[in-house]
mmCIF file of C-alpha atoms and ligand atoms in Angstrom:
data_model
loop_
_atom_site.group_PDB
_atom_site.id
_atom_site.type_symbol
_atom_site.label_atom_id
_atom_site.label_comp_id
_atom_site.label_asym_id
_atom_site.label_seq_id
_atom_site.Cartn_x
_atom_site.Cartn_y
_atom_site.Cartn_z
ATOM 1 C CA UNK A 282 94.476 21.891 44.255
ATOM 2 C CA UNK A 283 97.558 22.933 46.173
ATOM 3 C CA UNK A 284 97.337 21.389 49.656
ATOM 4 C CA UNK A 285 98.295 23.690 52.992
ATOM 5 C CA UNK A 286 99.619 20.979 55.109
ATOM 6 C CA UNK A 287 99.134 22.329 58.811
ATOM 7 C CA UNK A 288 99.561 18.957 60.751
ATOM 8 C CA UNK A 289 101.405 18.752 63.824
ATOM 9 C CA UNK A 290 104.195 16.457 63.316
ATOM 10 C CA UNK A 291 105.086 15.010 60.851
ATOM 11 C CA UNK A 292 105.008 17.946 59.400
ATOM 12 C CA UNK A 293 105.490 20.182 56.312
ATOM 13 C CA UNK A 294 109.106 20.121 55.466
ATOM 14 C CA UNK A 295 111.067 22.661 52.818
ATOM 15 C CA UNK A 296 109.833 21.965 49.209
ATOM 16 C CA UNK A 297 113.389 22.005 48.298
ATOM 17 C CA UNK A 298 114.792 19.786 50.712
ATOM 18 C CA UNK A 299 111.971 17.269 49.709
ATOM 19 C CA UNK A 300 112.867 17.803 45.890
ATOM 20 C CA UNK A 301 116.545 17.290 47.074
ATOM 21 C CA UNK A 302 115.570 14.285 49.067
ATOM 22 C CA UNK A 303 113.522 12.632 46.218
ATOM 23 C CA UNK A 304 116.448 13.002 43.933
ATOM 24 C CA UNK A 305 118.828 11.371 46.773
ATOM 25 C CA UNK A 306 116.752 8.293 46.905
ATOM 26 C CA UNK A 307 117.006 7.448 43.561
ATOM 27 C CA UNK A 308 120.579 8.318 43.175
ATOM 28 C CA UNK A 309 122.757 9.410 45.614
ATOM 29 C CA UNK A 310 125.080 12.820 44.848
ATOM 30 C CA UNK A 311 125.788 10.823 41.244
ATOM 31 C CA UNK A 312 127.084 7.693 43.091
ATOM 32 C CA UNK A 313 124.532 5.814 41.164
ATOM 33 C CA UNK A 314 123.412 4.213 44.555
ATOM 34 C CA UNK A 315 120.303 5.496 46.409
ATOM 35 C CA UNK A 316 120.879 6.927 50.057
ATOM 36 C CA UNK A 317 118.636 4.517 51.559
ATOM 37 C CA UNK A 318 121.607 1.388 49.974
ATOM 38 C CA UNK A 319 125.000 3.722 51.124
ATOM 39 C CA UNK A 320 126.893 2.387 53.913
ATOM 40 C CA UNK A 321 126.201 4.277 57.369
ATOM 41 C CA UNK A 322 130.252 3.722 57.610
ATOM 42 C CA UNK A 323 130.885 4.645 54.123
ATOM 43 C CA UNK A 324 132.807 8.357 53.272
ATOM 44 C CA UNK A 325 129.219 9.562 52.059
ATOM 45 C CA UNK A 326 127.427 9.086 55.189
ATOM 46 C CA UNK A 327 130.250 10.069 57.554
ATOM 47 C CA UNK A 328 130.432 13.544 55.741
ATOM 48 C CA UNK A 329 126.385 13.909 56.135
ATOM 49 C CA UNK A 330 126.261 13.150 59.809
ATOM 50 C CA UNK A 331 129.387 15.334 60.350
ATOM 51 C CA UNK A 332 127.771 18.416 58.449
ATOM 52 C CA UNK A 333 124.845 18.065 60.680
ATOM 53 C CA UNK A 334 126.662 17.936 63.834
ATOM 54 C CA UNK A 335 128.564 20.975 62.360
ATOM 55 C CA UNK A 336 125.615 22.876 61.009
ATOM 56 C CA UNK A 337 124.114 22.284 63.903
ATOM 57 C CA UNK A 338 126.464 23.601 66.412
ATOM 58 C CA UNK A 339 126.711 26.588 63.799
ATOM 59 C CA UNK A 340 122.882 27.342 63.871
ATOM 60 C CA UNK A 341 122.505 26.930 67.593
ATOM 61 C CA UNK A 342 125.957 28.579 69.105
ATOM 62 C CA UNK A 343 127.153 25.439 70.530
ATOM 63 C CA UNK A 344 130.927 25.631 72.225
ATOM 64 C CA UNK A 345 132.917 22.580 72.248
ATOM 65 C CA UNK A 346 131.201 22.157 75.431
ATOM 66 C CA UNK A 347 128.270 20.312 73.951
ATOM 67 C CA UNK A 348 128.036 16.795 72.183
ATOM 68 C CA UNK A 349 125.542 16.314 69.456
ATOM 69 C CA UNK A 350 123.973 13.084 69.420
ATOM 70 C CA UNK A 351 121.555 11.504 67.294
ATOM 71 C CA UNK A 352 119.688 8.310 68.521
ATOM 72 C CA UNK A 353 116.356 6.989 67.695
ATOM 73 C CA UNK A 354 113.081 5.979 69.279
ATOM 74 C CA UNK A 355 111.681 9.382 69.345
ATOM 75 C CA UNK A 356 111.637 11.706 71.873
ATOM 76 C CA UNK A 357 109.595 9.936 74.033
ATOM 77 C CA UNK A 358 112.376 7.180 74.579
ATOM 78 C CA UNK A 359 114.523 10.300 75.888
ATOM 79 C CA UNK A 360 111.716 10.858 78.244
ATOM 80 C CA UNK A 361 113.535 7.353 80.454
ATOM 81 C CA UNK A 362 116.775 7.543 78.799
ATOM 82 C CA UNK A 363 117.459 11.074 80.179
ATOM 83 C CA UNK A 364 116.390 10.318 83.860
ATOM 84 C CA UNK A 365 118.547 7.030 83.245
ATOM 85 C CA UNK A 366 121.701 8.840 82.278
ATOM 86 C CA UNK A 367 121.003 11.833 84.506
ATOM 87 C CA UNK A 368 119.864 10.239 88.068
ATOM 88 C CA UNK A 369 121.205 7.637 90.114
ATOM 89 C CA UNK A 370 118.521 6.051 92.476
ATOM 90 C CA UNK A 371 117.379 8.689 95.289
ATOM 91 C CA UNK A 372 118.663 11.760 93.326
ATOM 92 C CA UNK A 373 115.957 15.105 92.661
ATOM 93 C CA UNK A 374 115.256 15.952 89.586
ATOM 94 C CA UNK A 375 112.344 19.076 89.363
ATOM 95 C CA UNK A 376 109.856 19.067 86.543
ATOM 96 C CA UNK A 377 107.089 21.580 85.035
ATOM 97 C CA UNK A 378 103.446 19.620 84.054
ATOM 98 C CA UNK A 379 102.753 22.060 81.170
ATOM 99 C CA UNK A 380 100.759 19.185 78.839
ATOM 100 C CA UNK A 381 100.738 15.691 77.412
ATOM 101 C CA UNK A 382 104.210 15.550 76.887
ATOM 102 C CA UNK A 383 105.601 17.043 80.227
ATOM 103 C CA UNK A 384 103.335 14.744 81.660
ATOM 104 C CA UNK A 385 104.600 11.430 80.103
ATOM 105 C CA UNK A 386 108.317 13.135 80.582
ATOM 106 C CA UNK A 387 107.317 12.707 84.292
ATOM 107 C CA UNK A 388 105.645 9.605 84.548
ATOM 108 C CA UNK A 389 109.014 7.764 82.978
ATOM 109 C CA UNK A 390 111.276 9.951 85.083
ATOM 110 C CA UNK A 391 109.969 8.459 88.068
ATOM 111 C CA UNK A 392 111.517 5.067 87.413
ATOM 112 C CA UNK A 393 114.870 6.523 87.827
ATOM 113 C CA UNK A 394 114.799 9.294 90.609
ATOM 114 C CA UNK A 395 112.990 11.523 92.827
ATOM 115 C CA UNK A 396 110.584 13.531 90.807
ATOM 116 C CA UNK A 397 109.498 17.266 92.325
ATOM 117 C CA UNK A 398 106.483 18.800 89.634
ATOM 118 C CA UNK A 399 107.450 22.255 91.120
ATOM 119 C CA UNK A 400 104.952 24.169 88.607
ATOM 120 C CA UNK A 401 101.691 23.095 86.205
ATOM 121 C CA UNK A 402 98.992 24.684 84.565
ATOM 122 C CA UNK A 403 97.063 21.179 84.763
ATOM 123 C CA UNK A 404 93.849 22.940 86.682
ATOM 124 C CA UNK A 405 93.074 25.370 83.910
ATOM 125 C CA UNK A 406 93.720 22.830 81.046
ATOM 126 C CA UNK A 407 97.238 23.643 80.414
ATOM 127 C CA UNK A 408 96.119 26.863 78.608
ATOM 128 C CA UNK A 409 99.279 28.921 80.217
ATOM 129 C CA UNK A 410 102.755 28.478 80.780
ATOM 130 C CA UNK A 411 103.730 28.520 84.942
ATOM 131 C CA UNK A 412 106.445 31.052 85.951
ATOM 132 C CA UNK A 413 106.691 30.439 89.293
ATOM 133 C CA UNK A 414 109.269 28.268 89.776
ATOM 134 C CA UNK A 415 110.595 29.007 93.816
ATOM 135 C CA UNK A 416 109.486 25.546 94.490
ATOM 136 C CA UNK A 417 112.603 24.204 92.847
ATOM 137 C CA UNK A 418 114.163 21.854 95.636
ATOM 138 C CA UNK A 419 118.014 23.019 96.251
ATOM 139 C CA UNK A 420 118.784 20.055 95.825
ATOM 140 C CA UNK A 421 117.928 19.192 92.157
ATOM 141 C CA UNK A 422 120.083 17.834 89.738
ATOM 142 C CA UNK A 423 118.126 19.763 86.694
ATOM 143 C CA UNK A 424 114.863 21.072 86.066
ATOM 144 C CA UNK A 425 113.130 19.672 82.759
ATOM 145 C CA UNK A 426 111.418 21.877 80.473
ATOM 146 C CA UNK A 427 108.929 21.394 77.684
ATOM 147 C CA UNK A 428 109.568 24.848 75.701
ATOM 148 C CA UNK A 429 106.291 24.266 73.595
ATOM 149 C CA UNK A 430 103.336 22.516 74.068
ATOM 150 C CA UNK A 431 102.559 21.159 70.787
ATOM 151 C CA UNK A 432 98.950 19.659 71.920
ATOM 152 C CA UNK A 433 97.753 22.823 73.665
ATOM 153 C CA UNK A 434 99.770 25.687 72.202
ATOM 154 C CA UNK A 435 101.529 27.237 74.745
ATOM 155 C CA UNK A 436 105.359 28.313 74.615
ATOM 156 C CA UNK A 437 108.437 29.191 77.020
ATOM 157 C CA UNK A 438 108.935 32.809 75.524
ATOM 158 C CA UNK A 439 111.207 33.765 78.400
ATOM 159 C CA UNK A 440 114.058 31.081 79.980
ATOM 160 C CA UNK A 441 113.436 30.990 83.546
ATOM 161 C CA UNK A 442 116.862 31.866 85.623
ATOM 162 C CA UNK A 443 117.188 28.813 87.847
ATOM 163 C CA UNK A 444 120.254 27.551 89.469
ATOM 164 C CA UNK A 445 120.399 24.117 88.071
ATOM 165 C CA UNK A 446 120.930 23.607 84.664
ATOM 166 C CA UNK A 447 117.701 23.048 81.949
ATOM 167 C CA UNK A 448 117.037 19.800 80.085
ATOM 168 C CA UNK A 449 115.006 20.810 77.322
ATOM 169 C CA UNK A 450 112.117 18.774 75.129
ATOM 170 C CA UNK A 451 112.360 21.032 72.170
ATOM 171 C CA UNK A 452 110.748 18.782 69.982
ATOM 172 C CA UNK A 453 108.450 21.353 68.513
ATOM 173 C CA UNK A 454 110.169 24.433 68.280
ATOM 174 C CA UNK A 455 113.823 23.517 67.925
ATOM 175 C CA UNK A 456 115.864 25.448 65.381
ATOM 176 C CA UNK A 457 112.424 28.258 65.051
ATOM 177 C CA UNK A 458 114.386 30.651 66.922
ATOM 178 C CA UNK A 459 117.475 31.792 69.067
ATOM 179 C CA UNK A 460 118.221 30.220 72.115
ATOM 180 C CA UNK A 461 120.405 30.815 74.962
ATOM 181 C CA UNK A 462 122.282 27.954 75.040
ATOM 182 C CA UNK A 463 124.353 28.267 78.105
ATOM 183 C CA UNK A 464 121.309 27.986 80.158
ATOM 184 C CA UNK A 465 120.919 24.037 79.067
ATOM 185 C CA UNK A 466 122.389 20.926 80.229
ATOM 186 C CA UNK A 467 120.929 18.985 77.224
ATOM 187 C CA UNK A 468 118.028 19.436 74.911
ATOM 188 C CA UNK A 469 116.996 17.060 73.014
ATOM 189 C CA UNK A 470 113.669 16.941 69.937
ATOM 190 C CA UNK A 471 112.264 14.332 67.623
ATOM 191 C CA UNK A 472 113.174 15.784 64.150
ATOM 192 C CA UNK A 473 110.004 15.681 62.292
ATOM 193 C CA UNK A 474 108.195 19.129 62.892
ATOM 194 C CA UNK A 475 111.066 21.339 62.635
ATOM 195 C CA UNK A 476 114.174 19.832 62.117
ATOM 196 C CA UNK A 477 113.515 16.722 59.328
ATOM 197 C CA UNK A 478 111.618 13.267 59.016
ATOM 198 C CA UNK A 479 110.499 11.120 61.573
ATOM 199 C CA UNK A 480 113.008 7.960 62.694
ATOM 200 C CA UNK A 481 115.641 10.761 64.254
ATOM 201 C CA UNK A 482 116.383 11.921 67.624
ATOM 202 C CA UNK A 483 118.520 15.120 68.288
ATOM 203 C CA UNK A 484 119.918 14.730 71.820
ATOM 204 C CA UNK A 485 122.412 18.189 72.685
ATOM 205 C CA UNK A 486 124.012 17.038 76.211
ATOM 206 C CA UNK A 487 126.897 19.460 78.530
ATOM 207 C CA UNK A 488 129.962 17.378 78.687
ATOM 208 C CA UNK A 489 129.860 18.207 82.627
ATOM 209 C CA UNK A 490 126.378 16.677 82.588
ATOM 210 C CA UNK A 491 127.666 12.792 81.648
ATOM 211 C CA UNK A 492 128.211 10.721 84.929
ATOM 212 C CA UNK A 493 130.411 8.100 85.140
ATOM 213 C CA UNK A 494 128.832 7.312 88.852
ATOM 214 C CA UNK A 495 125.957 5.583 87.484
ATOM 215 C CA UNK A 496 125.224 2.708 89.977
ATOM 216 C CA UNK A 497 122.467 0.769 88.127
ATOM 217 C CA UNK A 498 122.930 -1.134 84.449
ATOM 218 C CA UNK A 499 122.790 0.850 81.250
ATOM 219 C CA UNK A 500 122.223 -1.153 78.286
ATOM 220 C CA UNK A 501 124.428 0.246 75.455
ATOM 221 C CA UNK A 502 121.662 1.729 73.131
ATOM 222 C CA UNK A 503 120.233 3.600 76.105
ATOM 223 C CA UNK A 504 124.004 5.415 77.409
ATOM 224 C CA UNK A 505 124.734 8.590 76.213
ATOM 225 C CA UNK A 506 128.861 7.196 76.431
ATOM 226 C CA UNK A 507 127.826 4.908 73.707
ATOM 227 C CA UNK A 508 126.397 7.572 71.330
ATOM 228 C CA UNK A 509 129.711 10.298 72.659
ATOM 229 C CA UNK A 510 132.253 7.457 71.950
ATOM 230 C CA UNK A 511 130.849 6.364 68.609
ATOM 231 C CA UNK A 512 129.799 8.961 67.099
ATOM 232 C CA UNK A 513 126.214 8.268 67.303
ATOM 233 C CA UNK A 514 127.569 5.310 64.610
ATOM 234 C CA UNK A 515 127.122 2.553 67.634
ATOM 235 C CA UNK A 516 124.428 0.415 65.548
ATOM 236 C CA UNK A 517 122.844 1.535 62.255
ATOM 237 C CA UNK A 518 121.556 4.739 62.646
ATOM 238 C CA UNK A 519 118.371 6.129 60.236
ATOM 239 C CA UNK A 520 120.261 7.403 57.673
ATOM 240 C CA UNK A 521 117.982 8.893 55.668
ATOM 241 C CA UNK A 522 116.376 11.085 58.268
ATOM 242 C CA UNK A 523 119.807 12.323 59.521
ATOM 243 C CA UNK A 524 120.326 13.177 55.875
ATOM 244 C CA UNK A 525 116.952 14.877 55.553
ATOM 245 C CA UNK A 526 117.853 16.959 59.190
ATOM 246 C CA UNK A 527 121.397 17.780 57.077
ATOM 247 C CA UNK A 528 119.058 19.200 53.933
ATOM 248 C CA UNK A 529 116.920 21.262 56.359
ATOM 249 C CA UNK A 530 119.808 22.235 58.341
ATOM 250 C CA UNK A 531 121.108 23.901 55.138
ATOM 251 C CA UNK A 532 118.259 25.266 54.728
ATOM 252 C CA UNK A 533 117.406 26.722 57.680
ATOM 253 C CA UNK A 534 120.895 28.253 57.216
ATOM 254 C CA UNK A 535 120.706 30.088 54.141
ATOM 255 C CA UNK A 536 117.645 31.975 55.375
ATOM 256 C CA UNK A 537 119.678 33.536 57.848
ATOM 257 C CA UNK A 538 119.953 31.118 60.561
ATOM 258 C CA UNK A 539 117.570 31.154 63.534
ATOM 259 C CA UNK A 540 117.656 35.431 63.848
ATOM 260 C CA UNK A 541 116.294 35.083 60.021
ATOM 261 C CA UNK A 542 113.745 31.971 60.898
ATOM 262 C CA UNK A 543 112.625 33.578 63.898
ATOM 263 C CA UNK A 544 111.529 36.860 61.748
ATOM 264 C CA UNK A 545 109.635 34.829 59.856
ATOM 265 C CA UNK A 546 108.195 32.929 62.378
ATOM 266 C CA UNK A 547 106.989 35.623 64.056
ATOM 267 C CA UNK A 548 105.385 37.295 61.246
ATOM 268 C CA UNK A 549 103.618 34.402 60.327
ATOM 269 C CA UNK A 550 101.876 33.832 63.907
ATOM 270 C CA UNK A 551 101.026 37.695 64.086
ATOM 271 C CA UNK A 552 98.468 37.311 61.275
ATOM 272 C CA UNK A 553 97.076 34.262 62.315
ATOM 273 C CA UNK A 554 96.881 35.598 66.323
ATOM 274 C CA UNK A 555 95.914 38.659 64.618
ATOM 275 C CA UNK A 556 92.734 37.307 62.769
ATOM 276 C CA UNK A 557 92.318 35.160 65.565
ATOM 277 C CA UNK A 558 91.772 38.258 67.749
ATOM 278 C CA UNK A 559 89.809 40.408 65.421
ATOM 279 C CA UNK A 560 87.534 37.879 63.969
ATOM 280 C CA UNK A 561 84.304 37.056 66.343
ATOM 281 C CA UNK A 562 83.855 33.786 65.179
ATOM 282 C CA UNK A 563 86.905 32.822 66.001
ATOM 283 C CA UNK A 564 88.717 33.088 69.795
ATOM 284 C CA UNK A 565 92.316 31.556 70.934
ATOM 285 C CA UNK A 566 92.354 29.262 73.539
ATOM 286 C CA UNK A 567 95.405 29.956 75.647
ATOM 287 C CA UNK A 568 96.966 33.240 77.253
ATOM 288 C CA UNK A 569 98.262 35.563 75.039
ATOM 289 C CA UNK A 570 101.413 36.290 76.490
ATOM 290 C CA UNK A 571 102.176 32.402 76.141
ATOM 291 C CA UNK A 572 100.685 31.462 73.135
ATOM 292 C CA UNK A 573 102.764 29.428 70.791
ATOM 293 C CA UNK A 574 104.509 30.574 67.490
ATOM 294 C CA UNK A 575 104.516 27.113 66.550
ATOM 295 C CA UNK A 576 101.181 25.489 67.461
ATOM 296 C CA UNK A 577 98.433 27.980 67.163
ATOM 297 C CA UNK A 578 95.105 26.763 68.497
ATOM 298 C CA UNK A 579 91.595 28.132 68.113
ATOM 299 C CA UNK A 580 87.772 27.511 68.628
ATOM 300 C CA UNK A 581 84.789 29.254 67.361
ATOM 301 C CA UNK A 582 82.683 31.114 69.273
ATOM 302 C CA UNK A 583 79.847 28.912 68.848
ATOM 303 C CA UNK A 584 81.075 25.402 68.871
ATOM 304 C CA UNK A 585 78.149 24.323 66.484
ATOM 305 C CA UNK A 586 79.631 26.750 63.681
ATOM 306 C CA UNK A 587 83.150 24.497 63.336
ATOM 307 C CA UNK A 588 82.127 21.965 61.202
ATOM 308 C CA UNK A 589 81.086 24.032 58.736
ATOM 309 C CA UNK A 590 84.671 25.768 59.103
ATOM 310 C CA UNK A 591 86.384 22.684 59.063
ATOM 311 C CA UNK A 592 84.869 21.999 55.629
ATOM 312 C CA UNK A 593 85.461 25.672 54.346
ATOM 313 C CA UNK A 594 88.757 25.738 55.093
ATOM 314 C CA UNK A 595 89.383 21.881 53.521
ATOM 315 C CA UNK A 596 87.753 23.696 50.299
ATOM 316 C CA UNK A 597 90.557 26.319 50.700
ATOM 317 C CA UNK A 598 93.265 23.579 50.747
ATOM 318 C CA UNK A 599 93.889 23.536 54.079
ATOM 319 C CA UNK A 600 94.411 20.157 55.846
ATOM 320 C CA UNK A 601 95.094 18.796 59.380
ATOM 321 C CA UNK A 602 93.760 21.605 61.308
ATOM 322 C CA UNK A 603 91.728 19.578 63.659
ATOM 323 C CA UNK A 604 92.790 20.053 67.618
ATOM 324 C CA UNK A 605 93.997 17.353 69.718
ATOM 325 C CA UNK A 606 91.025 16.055 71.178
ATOM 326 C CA UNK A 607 92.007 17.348 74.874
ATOM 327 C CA UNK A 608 91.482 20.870 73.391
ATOM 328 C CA UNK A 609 89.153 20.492 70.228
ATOM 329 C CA UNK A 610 88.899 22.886 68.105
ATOM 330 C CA UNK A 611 91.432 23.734 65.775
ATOM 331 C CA UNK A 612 95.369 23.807 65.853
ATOM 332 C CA UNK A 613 97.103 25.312 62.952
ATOM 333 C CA UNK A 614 100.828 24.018 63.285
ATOM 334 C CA UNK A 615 102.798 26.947 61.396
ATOM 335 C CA UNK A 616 106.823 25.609 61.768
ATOM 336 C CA UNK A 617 109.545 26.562 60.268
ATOM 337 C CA UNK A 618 109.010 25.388 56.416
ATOM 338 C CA UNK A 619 105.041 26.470 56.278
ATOM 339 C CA UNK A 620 105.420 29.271 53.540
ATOM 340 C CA UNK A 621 103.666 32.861 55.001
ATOM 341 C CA UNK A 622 101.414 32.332 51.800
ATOM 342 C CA UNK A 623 99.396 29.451 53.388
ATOM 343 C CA UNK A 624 99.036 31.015 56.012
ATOM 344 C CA UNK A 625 97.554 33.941 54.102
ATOM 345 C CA UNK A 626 95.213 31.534 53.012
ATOM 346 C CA UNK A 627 94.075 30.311 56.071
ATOM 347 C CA UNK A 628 93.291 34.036 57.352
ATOM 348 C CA UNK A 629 91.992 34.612 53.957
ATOM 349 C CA UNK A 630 89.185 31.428 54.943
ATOM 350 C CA UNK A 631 88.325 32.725 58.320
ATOM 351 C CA UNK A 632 87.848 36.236 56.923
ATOM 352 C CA UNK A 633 85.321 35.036 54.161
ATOM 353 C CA UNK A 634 83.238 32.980 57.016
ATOM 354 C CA UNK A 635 83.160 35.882 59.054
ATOM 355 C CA UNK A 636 81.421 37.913 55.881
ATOM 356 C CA UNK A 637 79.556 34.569 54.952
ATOM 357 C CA UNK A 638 77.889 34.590 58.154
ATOM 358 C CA UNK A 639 77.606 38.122 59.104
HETATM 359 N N1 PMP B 22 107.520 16.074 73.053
HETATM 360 C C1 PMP B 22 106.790 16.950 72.330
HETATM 361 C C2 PMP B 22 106.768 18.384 72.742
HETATM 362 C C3 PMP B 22 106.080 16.488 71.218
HETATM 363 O O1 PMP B 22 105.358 17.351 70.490
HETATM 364 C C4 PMP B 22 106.145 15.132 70.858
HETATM 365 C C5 PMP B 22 105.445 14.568 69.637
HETATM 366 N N2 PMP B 22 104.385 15.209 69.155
HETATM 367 C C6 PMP B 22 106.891 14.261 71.656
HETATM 368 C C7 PMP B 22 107.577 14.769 72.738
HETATM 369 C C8 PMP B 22 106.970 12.794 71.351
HETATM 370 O O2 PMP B 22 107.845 12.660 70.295
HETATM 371 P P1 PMP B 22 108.107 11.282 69.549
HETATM 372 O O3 PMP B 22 106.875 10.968 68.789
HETATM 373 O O4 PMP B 22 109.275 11.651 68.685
HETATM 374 O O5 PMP B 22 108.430 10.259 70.564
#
């Protein structure tokens, strides 16, 4: 039976660029080597990570302000490594606690500066997004963003204005839509919801935001000027997931860039929301007005009924639906490659256990 994969990173990627990177393991562009034995210094690699730097800048509207970077250790090692590269000891930096992530964003920040939470939505379980921000100190050297809240399903739909510039964790919605760039002094996502396979790190840094004032040690691996001089090409980097973030790149491309995604995006989370909101066994668990094109997260009325969901919609060939445990529930992860069809199938499930039990 044909599997809906809903899971919330990693996640479902392109069929194509999975066909494409099946074929590339076995035998790389006729090279007769596999991409996983090619040199990362070799002609072949340099012209993958270059057409991802390039496709990227292309998708997202970068100037030649911007460095691309790609480094590993997930985005939670950019949770320290940004506050390390960003603060010197003393220095504010203002955060919003909009989840898990924010949260651990914060906690490692800490080590490296004076940390202001300015805005959270911690008392009412994360379920909205904060847009009061006026608590900003004026003295802040950025304010970090989370632009959606992959655990609990909530999303920046509107970039506050601020003063300071943005660093951005877009791990789960990067590349879903168009952003205005000039707003950010870096942004920086794990690639494997939206953007490719696990092992890669996209880090998008202002040149004006790299100090050369730092006072206290910075291991190599851990400096942005290591990853800027080098071309992220400093120590092996994971090759095959920076070619896999190329494939989906390209693909992300040739449906119209992120004005095309972002139709499709959109449509997609309007029938879910939409069943969601017309269905009574079913009701959403965060405000509407913030809820999540990415992440969508639900609960049945009656709490005893969701088993008997779960296993319906397992029947259907749906998988990885369960919510995070700080939610429960269920959490339907809908990115970019998650064909409108599954999601048709999902609705179709919820609709039949509505007439099932009505
Ligand atoms: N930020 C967000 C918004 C996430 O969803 C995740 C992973 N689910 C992370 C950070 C942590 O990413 P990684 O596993 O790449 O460290």
């Amino acid at each position: 039976m044909k599997k809906h994969n809903f899971n919330p990173g990693p996640a479902i990627l392109p069929e194509t660029v999975i066909q494409q990177a099946a074929q590339a393991v076995l035998d790389y562009n006729g090279s007769g080597l596999s991409i996983l034995e090619i040199s990362h210094r070799g002609s072949e690699f340099v012209a993958i990570i270059e057409e991802a730097i390039s496709l990227t800048r292309e998708l997202l509207g970068l100037s030649d302000d911007y460095h691309v970077l790609f480094t590993t250790g997930g985005a939670s090692t950019q949770f320290f490594m940004l506050a390390m590269n960003l603060l010197n000891e003393g220095e504010t930096a203002a955060y919003t606690d909009t989840g898990t992530w924010a949260n651990k964003a914060i906690k490692e920040a800490k080590a490296y500066g004076s940390i202001k939470v300015i805005a959270s939505s911690k008392d009412k379980n994360y379920s909205f997004i904060p847009k009061d921000l006026s608590a900003l100190p004026a003295d802040a050297r950025f304010l970090h963003l989370t632009s959606n809240n992959t655990i609990f399903g909530t999303q920046i739909h509107e970039w506050p204005a601020v003063p300071v510039p943005i660093i951005c964790d877009m791990s789960s919605d990067i590349f879903s839509k168009p952003i205005p760039v000039e707003k950010f002094g870096m942004i920086y996502a794990g690639a494997q919801k939206n953007a490719g396979a696990a092992g890669v790190t996209m880090v998008i840094l202002r040149k004006d935001m790299v100090r050369s004032d730092l006072t206290h040690h910075m291991p190599p691996m851990l400096d942005y000027k290591t990853y800027i001089a080098e071309n992220s090409l400093y120590n092996t980097p994971p090759v095959f997931s920076i070619y896999v973030t190329m494939m989906t790149l390209r693909w992300i491309k040739a449906l119209g860039g992120l004005e095309g995604i972002q139709k499709i995006n959109q449509a997609k989370a309007k029938i879910l929301y939409d069943e969601i909101d017309s269905n009574p066994y079913f009701k959403g668990t965060v405000a509407v007005e913030d809820r999540s094109l990415m992440n969508v997260c639900f609960v049945c009325d009656n709490e005893t009924l969701e088993n008997e969901f779960a296993t319906d919609a397992k029947n259907a060939g749906c998988v990885n639906l369960k919510g995070h445990r700080s939610v429960g529930g269920f959490r339907a992860s809908i990115y970019n490659a998650m064909p409108i069809e599954s999601v048709q199938v999902l609705v179709d499930t919820m609709n039949s256990f509505a007439l099932k039990k009505g």
